[in-house]
Amino acid sequence: MIYSLYMSFTDYSGSNSPSFIGLDNYTRMFSGEDQYFYKALGVTLYFVVLSVPTGIIYSFLLAILLNRNIKGKAIFRTIFYLPSIVPIIAISFIWLWLLNPDLGLANELLRAIGLPGSQWIFGEKSVVPSLALMNLWTTGGTMIIFLAGLQDIPRSLYEAIEIDGGSKLNKLRNITIPMMTPTIFFNLIMGIINGFQVFSQAYVMTNGGPNNASLFYVFYLYREAFQFSRMGSASAIAWVLFIIIMLLTYTVFKTSKKWVYYEGDEAR
Amino acid sequence: MRTKAWVEKGLVYLVLMAGGLFSLLPLIWLIRSSLMDMGQIFELPPIWIPNPFRFSNFSEALTILPFGRYFINTTVIVIFSMIGVLVTCSISAYSFARMSWRGRDLIFGLLLSSMMLPYAVTLIPTFIGWSKLGLTNSFIPLIAPAWFGGGAFNIFLLRQFYLSIPRDLDEAAYVDGASHGRIFISIIIPLTRPALVVVGLFTFLASWNDFLGPLVYLNDESKYTLALGLQQFKGMYAAEWHLMMAAATVVLAPAIIVFFIGQRYFIEGITLTGIKA
């Protein structure tokens, strides 16, 4: 870590010896001289904003449904979890094929119900939403964590509401969601951390394109380090990423005091 | 009242079915495409069942590039990582759960916070470290981390399991003069076999599915893993969708098989980490 911090103040290609250049790497990034920095940051933020909430809502909904007394519960759980164990390279291949604008199943299905097709990952506007959709496909792990949380909620709380004649919506709003806030919190943090580190799918599927519309932050980092051999500048990029994630996590932690409910808090 | 309950139930199933379709359809589409010839694959409206089943796609896809070699490379990395994680991780977890030493809680805290550290941040310094040692373009950078504790997450997971074993058991053994090593091997390990299976499975999947690691460290084509081989395949045969799908299926299959073998343990493991977080 420390070494990497030092590196971020140097000009280093991996073969020469690092020469100290002070804050140059950082000023180059922030001044906009390296136009890709803000681009990458923007793309990544856009992806996080799209994919984290949708992922959490979708998997939370599935978990609530699967927590009921449903036939075939175990089968459904397996089905929903299955995509999240598929190797990322295979995921990329599958979706590359599904989202092919001319021959893919996605556009074929849209056409079948009379909707216009999309350029998907080949369109500058649609590439990030497409990848967010793909991300939704792999949220099975989040769902399982939610399920575990749901099973921890004491039955007695629901019974109390039933006696008071409360509706299902009441139960959801007054018990399920408040009791689940720690789990939601955990998944939110993990979602943000993972969202900022998207790399492989962009590398395999779009190579950062079209026109850098999917130049994710880590992809930008990889490119600086391993394609352009600018280790010093890449270290600076990594450090900025570290600080961004820390700040975001810290903010979520701070605000969480307002909305996360821990059992036993009242006793204090 | 009756009908309302029925409608509700129907809705629940409808949503689950839609979600299930969303989860399964891409996989079904992959497999069907891997069993067709070029003509069938593009036919509109799409055909769902290949006719005839073209199993030769697999042999064709696998002989174009040295996939046999990639398979062996991947397997070597996966197996050595698994052994490494299981050995070192269980020992460190034992020491966090059962031994008391100065600074233990502090170190454990540091370990947990390292889980929050994005891999992308450590990527460059680790890479430079390995290249200084002259070990890039070998499997060592991909295996060695498993032999040094095997990851904070795994240690954490195992520690949770170990803590759930009644202390009386090993205290009794301790009184009888058993050493820590002895307690570890004859009491803790046998009692936590399911936990070790979980960790082993997670390691298998992580290592099998890894893309960035091999991409960064391996240069020689003869050292490529399956994931890299597949990526290279894409560059060469971009239009031959049926062969690409066949190759992707081959990479996918072991992960799925391992998942089904250890399914019960998986759910247990994820659940445990979820609750305690």
XYZ file of C-alpha atoms in Angstrom, chain A residues 1 3-4 7 12 58 61-62 65-66 68-72 74 76 78-90 93-98 100 102-105 108-109 111 133 136-137 141 144-145 148-149 152 168 183 186 189-190 193 197-200 203-205 218 221-222 225-226 231 234-235 238-239 241-242 245-246 249 253, chain B residues 8-9 11-13 15-27 29-30 32-33 41-42 44-46 48 113 115-125 127-129 131-132 202 205 208-212 215-216 226-228 230-231 233-234 241 244-245 247-248 251-252 255-256 259-260 263 266-267 270-275 277:
164
model
C 0.000 0.000 0.000
C 4.801 1.562 -1.853
C 1.881 2.158 -4.149
C 4.631 5.084 -6.836
C 7.388 4.635 -13.768
C -35.032 -7.051 -7.365
C -38.508 -8.743 -3.839
C -37.533 -12.269 -4.833
C -41.669 -13.987 -2.270
C -39.489 -17.008 -1.605
C -43.509 -17.371 1.860
C -44.884 -20.835 1.939
C -44.481 -21.588 -1.727
C -44.325 -24.858 -3.562
C -41.009 -25.460 -5.247
C -35.963 -24.862 -3.122
C -36.709 -21.447 -7.351
C -31.487 -22.753 -6.997
C -32.649 -21.230 -10.260
C -32.173 -17.676 -9.040
C -28.787 -18.436 -7.550
C -27.466 -20.367 -10.520
C -26.375 -17.413 -12.699
C -24.154 -16.028 -9.970
C -21.775 -18.987 -10.155
C -21.258 -18.730 -13.902
C -17.675 -17.656 -14.728
C -17.562 -14.014 -15.754
C -16.025 -14.892 -19.087
C -18.914 -17.250 -19.856
C -20.095 -14.640 -23.949
C -23.717 -15.507 -23.230
C -24.810 -11.889 -23.100
C -22.735 -10.886 -26.072
C -24.806 -13.383 -28.007
C -28.140 -12.538 -26.390
C -26.448 -9.016 -30.494
C -29.132 -8.294 -35.383
C -29.228 -11.905 -34.318
C -29.692 -11.903 -30.558
C -32.582 -13.311 -28.611
C -36.048 -11.073 -31.155
C -38.203 -11.131 -28.019
C -39.843 -7.675 -31.795
C -29.322 -5.498 -16.792
C -29.292 -7.946 -12.378
C -29.014 -11.449 -13.766
C -26.075 -14.178 -3.917
C -29.762 -15.541 -0.499
C -28.381 -13.073 2.041
C -31.280 -15.481 5.546
C -32.102 -12.113 7.078
C -34.239 -14.276 11.382
C -49.850 -7.176 4.669
C -28.983 -6.626 5.743
C -24.613 -4.721 4.119
C -22.023 -1.390 0.793
C -21.030 -4.555 -1.020
C -17.717 -1.696 -3.669
C -14.735 -2.583 -9.666
C -16.465 -3.784 -12.785
C -13.803 -4.849 -15.218
C -14.019 -8.197 -16.944
C -12.957 -5.844 -21.198
C -14.418 -8.925 -22.845
C -17.624 -7.526 -24.293
C -10.881 -0.260 -13.237
C -6.704 1.682 -14.470
C -5.823 -1.555 -16.242
C -0.905 0.098 -16.118
C -0.726 -2.826 -18.492
C 2.552 2.283 -13.489
C -2.030 3.861 -12.591
C -1.062 3.899 -8.907
C -5.863 3.329 -7.801
C -5.414 5.668 -4.866
C -10.435 4.885 -6.354
C -9.544 3.832 -2.837
C -14.797 4.030 -2.091
C -13.756 4.931 1.445
C -18.679 3.765 2.450
C -22.165 4.360 7.401
C -52.487 -13.258 -4.602
C -50.985 -16.694 -4.849
C -49.412 -13.249 -8.678
C -46.603 -14.566 -6.513
C -46.091 -17.506 -8.838
C -43.484 -13.023 -10.574
C -41.378 -16.022 -9.587
C -41.908 -17.641 -12.968
C -40.914 -14.441 -14.761
C -37.814 -14.132 -12.596
C -37.003 -17.794 -13.100
C -37.311 -17.409 -16.842
C -35.000 -14.402 -16.715
C -32.473 -16.522 -14.805
C -32.710 -19.641 -16.921
C -33.335 -18.378 -20.425
C -29.783 -17.148 -21.078
C -28.374 -20.518 -19.999
C -30.102 -20.203 -25.044
C -26.381 -20.822 -24.599
C -29.137 -24.707 -27.466
C -26.841 -22.496 -29.523
C -28.515 -20.733 -35.078
C -29.556 -17.715 -37.146
C -35.956 -16.720 -37.442
C -38.212 -17.173 -35.618
C -35.700 -18.914 -33.374
C -35.462 -23.949 -29.515
C -11.154 -4.100 7.316
C -12.005 -7.179 3.239
C -13.246 -3.705 2.370
C -10.090 -2.950 0.415
C -10.802 -3.153 -3.306
C -8.592 -5.601 -5.179
C -8.036 -2.979 -7.835
C -6.137 -0.873 -5.329
C -3.689 -3.613 -4.429
C -3.364 -4.890 -7.992
C -0.510 -2.612 -9.038
C 1.757 -2.918 -5.989
C 2.043 -6.876 -9.640
C 5.212 -4.838 -9.244
C 6.208 -6.997 -6.293
C 7.655 -8.752 -11.296
C 10.572 -7.660 -9.064
C -15.808 -20.980 -2.773
C -15.270 -21.184 -7.983
C -11.980 -21.240 -11.754
C -13.865 -18.046 -12.591
C -10.933 -15.666 -12.213
C -10.239 -13.623 -15.282
C -8.286 -10.545 -14.280
C -4.902 -11.721 -17.682
C -2.464 -9.612 -15.723
C -9.438 -21.510 -19.881
C -10.779 -18.009 -19.354
C -7.912 -16.471 -21.299
C -11.793 -18.301 -24.406
C -11.041 -14.604 -24.729
C -10.970 -17.607 -29.144
C -13.351 -14.694 -29.340
C -21.284 -18.167 -32.713
C -18.066 -19.760 -29.295
C -21.120 -20.982 -27.433
C -16.479 -23.281 -25.891
C -18.290 -21.152 -23.302
C -15.875 -23.452 -19.317
C -19.217 -23.158 -17.593
C -18.623 -24.608 -12.203
C -22.213 -25.810 -12.518
C -22.280 -26.087 -7.576
C -24.785 -28.912 -7.743
C -25.328 -26.827 -3.228
C -23.155 -23.184 -0.458
C -26.422 -21.799 0.748
C -23.542 -17.566 2.223
C -26.247 -17.439 4.820
C -23.755 -17.473 7.646
C -21.676 -14.633 6.262
C -24.782 -12.645 5.517
C -26.210 -12.728 8.995
C -22.061 -9.060 8.747
